[in-house]
Coordinates of C-alpha atoms and ligand atoms in Angstrom, one line a residue:
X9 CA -27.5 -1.7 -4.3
X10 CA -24.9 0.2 -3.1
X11 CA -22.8 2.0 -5.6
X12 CA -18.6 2.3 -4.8
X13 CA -17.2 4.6 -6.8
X14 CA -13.0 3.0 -6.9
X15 CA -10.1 5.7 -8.0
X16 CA -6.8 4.4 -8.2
X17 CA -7.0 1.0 -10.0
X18 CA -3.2 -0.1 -9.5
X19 CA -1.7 -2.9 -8.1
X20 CA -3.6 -2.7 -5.1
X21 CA -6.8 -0.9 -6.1
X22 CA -7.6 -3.3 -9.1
X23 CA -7.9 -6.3 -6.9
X24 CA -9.5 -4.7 -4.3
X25 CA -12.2 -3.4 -6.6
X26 CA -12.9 -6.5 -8.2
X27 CA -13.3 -8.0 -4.8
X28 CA -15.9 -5.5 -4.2
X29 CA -18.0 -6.6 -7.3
X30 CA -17.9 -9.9 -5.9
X31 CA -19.2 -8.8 -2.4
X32 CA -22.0 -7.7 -4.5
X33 CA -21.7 -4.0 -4.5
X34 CA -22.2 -1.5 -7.8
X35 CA -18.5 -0.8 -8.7
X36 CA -17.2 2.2 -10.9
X37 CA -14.0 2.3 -11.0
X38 CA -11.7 5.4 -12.7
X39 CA -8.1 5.1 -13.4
X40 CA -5.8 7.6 -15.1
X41 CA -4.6 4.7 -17.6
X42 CA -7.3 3.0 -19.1
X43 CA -6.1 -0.8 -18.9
X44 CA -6.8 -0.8 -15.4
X45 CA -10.7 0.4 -16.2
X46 CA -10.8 -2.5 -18.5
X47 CA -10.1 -5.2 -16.5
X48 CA -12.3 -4.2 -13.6
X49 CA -15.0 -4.1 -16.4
X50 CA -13.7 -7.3 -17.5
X51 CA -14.9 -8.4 -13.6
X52 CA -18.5 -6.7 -14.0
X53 CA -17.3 -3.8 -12.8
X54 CA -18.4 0.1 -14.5
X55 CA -15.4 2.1 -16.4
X56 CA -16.2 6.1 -15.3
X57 CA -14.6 8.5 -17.7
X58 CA -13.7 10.9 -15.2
X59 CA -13.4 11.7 -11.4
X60 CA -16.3 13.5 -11.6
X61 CA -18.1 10.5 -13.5
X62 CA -17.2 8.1 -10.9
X63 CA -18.2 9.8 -7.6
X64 CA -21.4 12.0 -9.2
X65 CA -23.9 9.1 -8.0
X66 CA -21.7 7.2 -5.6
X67 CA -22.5 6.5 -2.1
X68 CA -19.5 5.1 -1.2
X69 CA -15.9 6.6 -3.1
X70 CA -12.7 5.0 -2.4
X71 CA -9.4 5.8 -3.4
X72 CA -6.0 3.8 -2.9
X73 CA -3.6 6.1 -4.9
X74 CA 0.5 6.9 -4.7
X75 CA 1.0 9.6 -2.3
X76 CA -0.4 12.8 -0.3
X77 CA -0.1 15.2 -3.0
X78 CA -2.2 12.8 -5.6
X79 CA -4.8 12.3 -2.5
X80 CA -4.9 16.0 -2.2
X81 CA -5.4 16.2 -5.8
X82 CA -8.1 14.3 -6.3
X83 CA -9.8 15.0 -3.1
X84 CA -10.0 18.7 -3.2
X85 CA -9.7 19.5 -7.0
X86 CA -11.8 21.7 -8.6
X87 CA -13.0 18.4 -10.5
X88 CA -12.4 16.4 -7.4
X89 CA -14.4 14.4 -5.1
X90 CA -15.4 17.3 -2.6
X91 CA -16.8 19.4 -5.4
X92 CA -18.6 16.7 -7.1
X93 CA -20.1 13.8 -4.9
X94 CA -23.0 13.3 -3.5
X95 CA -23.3 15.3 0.1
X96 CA -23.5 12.5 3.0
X97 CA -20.8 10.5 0.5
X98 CA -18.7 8.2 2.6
X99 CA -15.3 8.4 2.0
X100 CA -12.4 5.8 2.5
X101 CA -9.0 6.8 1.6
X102 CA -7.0 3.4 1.1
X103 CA -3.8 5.2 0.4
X104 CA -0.5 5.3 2.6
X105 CA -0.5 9.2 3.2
X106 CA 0.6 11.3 5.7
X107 CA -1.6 11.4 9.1
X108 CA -1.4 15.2 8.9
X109 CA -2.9 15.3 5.5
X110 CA -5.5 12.7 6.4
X111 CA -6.6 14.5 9.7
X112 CA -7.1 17.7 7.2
X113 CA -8.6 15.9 4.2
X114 CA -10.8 14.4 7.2
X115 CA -11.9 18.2 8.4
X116 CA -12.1 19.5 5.0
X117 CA -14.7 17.1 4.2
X118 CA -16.7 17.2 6.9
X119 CA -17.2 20.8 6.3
X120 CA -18.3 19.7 2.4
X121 CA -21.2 17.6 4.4
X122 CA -18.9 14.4 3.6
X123 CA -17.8 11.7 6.4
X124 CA -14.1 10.8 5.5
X125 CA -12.0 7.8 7.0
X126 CA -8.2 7.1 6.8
X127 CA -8.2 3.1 5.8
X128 CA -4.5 2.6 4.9
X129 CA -3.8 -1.3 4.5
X130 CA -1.3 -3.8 4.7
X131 CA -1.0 -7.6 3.4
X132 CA 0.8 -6.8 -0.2
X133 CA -0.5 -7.7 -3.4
X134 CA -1.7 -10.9 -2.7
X135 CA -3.3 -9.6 0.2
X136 CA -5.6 -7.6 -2.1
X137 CA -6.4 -10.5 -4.5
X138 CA -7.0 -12.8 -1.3
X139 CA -9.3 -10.3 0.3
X140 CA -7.2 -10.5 3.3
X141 CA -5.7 -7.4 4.1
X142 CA -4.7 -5.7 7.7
X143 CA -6.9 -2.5 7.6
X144 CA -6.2 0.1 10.2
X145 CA -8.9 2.7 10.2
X146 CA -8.6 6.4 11.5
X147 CA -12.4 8.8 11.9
X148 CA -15.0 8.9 13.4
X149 CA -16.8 5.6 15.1
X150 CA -20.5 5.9 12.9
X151 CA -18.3 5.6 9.6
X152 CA -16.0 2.5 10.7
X153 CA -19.4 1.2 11.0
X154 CA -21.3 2.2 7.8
X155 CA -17.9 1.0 5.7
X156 CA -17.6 -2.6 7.8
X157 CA -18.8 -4.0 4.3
X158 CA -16.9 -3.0 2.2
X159 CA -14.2 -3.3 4.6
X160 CA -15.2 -6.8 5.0
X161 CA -15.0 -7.4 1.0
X162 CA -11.4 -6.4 1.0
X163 CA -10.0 -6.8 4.4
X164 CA -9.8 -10.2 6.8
X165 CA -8.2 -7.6 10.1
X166 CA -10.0 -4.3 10.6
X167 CA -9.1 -2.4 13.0
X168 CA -10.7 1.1 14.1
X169 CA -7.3 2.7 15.7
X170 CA -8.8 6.4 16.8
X171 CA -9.7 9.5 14.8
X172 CA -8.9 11.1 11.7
X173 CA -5.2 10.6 10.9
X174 CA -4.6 7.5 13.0
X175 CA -5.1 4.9 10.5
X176 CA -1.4 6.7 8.9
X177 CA 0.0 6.5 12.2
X178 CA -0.2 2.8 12.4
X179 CA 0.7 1.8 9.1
X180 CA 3.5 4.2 9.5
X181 CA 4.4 1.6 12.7
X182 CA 3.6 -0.7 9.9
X183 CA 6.0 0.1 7.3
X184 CA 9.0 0.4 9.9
X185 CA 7.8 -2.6 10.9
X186 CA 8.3 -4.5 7.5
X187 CA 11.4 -2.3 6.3
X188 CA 13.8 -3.1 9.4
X189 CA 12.4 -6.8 9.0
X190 CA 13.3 -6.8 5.4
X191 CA 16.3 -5.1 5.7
X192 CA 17.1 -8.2 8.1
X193 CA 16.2 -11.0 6.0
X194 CA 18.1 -10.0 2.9
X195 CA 21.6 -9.6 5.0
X196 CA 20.3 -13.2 6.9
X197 CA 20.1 -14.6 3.5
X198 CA 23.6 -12.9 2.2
X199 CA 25.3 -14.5 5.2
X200 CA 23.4 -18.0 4.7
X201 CA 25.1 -17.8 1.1
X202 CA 28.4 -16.6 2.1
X203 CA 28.7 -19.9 4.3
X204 CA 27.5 -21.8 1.0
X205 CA 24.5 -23.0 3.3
X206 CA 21.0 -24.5 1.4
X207 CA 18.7 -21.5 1.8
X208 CA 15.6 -22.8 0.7
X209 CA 15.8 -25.2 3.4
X210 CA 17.3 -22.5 6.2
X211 CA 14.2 -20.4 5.2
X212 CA 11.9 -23.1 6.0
X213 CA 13.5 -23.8 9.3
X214 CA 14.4 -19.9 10.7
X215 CA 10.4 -19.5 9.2
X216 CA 8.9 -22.2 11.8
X217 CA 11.1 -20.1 15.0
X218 CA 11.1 -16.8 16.4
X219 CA 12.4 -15.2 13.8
X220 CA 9.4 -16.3 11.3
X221 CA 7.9 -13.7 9.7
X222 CA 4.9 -13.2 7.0
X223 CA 8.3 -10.9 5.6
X224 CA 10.7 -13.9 5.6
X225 CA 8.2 -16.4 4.2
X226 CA 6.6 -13.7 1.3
X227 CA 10.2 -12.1 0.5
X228 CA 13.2 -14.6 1.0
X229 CA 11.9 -16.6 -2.2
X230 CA 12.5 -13.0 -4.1
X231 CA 15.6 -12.6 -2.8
X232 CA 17.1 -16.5 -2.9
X233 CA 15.7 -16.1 -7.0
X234 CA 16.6 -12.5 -7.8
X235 CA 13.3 -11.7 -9.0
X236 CA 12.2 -8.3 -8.0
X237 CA 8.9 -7.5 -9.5
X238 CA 6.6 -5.3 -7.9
X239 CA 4.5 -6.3 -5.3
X240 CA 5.9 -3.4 -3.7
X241 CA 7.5 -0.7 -5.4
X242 CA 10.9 0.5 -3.9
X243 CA 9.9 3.7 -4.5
X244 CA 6.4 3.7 -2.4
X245 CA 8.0 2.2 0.4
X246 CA 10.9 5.1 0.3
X247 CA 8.2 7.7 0.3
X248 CA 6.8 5.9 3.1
X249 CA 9.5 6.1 5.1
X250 CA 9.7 9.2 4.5
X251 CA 6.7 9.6 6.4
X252 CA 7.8 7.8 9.3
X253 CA 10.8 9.5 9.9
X254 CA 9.5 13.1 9.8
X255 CA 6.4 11.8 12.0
X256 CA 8.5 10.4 14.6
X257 CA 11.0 13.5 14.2
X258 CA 8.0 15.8 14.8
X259 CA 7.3 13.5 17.7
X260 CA 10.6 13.1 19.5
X261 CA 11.0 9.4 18.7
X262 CA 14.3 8.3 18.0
X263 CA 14.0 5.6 15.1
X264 CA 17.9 4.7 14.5
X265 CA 17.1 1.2 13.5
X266 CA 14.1 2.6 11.3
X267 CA 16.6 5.1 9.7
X268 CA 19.1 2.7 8.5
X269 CA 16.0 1.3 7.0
X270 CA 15.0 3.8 5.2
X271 CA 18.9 5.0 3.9
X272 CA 18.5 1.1 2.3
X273 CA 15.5 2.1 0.9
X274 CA 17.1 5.3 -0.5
X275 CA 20.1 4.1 -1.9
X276 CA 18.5 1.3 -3.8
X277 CA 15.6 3.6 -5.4
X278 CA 18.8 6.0 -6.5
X279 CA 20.9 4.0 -8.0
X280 CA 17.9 3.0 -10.2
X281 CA 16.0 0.5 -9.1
X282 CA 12.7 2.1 -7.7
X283 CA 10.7 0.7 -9.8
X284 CA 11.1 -3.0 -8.3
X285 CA 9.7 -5.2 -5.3
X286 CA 11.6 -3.5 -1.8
X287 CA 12.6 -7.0 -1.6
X288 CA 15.5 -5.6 -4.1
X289 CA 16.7 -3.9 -0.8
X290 CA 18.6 -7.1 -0.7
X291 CA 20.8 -6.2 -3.7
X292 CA 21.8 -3.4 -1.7
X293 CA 23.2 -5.4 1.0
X294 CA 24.7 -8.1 -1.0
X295 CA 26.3 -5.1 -2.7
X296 CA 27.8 -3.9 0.7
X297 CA 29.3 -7.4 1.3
X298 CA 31.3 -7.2 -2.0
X299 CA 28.7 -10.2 -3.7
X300 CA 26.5 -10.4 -6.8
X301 CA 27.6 -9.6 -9.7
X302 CA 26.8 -6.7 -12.2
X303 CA 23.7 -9.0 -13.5
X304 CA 20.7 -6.8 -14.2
X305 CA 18.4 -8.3 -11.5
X306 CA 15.6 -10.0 -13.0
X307 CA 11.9 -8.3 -12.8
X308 CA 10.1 -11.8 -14.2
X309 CA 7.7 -14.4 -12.2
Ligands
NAD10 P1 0.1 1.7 -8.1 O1 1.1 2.8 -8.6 O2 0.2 0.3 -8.7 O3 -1.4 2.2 -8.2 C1 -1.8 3.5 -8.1 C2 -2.8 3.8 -9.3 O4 -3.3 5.1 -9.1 C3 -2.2 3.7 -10.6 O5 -2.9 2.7 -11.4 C4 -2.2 5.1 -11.2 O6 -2.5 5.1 -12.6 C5 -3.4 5.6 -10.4 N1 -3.4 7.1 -10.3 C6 -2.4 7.9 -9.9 N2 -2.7 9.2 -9.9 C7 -4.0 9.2 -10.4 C8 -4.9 10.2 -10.7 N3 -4.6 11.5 -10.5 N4 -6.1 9.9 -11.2 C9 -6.5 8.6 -11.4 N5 -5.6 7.6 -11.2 C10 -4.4 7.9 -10.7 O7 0.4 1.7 -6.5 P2 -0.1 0.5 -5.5 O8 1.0 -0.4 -5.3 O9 -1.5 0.0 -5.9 O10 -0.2 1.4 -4.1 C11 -1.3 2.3 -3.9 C12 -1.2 2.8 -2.5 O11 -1.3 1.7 -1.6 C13 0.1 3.5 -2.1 O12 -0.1 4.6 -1.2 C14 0.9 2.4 -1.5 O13 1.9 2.9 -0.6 C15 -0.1 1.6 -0.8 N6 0.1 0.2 -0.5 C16 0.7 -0.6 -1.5 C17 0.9 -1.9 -1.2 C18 1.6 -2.9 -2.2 O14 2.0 -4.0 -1.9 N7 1.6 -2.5 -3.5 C19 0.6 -2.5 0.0 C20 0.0 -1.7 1.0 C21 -0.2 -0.3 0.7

């Protein structure tokens, strides 16, 4: 059996583990809050104590955490992953990081004797309970084909896109992708309301046209109900914007619509409100048309 050791057992992670048990693999999953560890458990999962508990006897170590520096962290610590797995370790980074830091983390452990893939993913929460997720995949060709199975157990599009570091490149495209397209929907919905149209029902029409979307049919319902939890924090998709725009910056590419974006993003996340779904983005613009009151948006199902 092979054993998975699973780091990062959040919103995304949890599911994604779980899923893995179910695929049949040996899962050990570490978390730096223990509820997390228990409800893998609770799915037949194994609770490691530690990093270096998880990955000691792992063949396979995954890790779908915050940001770069946390990667880094666990990656290269002195009671990190390089220091302490097993040498020949495969290792899939499900994080949304920047490419740079993959393409090094990628180097780095090929000198430790470990094969390293960038595997950021997209298709949201549900995405990760469903088992469905869009995975793009940066490394080497030999590893996208030892991890197919466990890619497989979590993901329903996976996609090798090149070497180290290009998985971040597309999910960068990704997340410009989905904030401009949010960003779009809320003020489509804010105008809708303005003109005291049904929106429900305009949702279900615009969402069977061009301008459907797996954004419009996931988010409008957040927006039209004011219910904002996470999903996707506000604040994970302003770091990753942040990543786009200094990778495009660094390569010349003028994103003016992906900026406007990403100020959303930013204004939203400091004026409080990074801890909700970036479908909140639409208080923002509601904001910006002089509507919605001063109610505290509402972070309940
Ligand atoms: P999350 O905050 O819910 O999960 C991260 C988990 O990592 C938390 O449980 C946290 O306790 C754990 N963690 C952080 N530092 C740790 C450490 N040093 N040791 C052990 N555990 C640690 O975030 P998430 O929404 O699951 O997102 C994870 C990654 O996936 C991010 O890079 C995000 O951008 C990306 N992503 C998220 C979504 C989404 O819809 N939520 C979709 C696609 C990609």
């Amino acid at each position: 059996m092979t054993t998975v050791a699973f780091i990062g057992l959040g919103i995304m992670g949890r599911p994604m583990a779980i899923n893995l048990v179910r695929a049949g693999f040996d899962v050990v999953g570490f978390n730096r809050s223990t509820p997390s560890i228990d409800a893998l458990v609770a799915h037949g999962g194994r609770a490691a104590s530690s990093v270096v508990d998880a990955v000691k006897d792992a063949d396979i170590i995954a890790t779908m955490l915050p940001d770069t520096p946390d990667v880094v962290g666990i990656l290269t610590g002195e009671n990190g992953v390089f220091a302490n797995a097993r040498p020949g370790a495969l290792i899939i980074d499900f994080s949304t990081i920047k490419a740079d830091a993959s393409a090094r983390l990628a180097e780095q452990g090929t000198g430790g004797d470990f094969r390293v893939l960038d595997a950021p993913v997209s298709g949201g929460e549900q995405g990760a309970i469903e088992g469905t997720l869009s995975i793009m995949v940066g490394g080497e060709p030999d590893d996208f084909d030892d991890a197919k199975a466990v890619f497989d157990a979590v993901g329903k599009t996976v996609v090798h896109v090149g070497p180290a570091g290009s998985g971040q490149i597309v999910k960068a495209a990704n997340q410009l992708i989905v904030a401009g397209t949010l960003g779009l929907v809320a003020e489509a919905i804010v105008f809708l309301e303005a003109y005291g149209v049904k929106t429900e029902p305009a949702i279900t029409v615009l969402g069977g046209g061009l301008a459907g979307s797996t954004v419009l049919s996931r988010k409008a319902p957040n927006m039209i109900n004011r219910t904002f939890t996470p999903g996707f924090r506000v604040e994970l998709h302003d770091k990753d914007m942040g990543i786009v725009t200094e990778a495009a910056r660094q390569a010349g590419v003028a994103i003016p619509l992906g900026s406007l974006a990403a100020e959303l993003l930013g204004s939203l996340k400091a004026n409080g409100h990074g801890g909700l779904d970036h479908s909140a983005v639409f208080l923002v613009l509601e904001q910006l048309s002089g509507r919605g009151g001063d109610e505290t948006p509402n972070t309940d199902n």
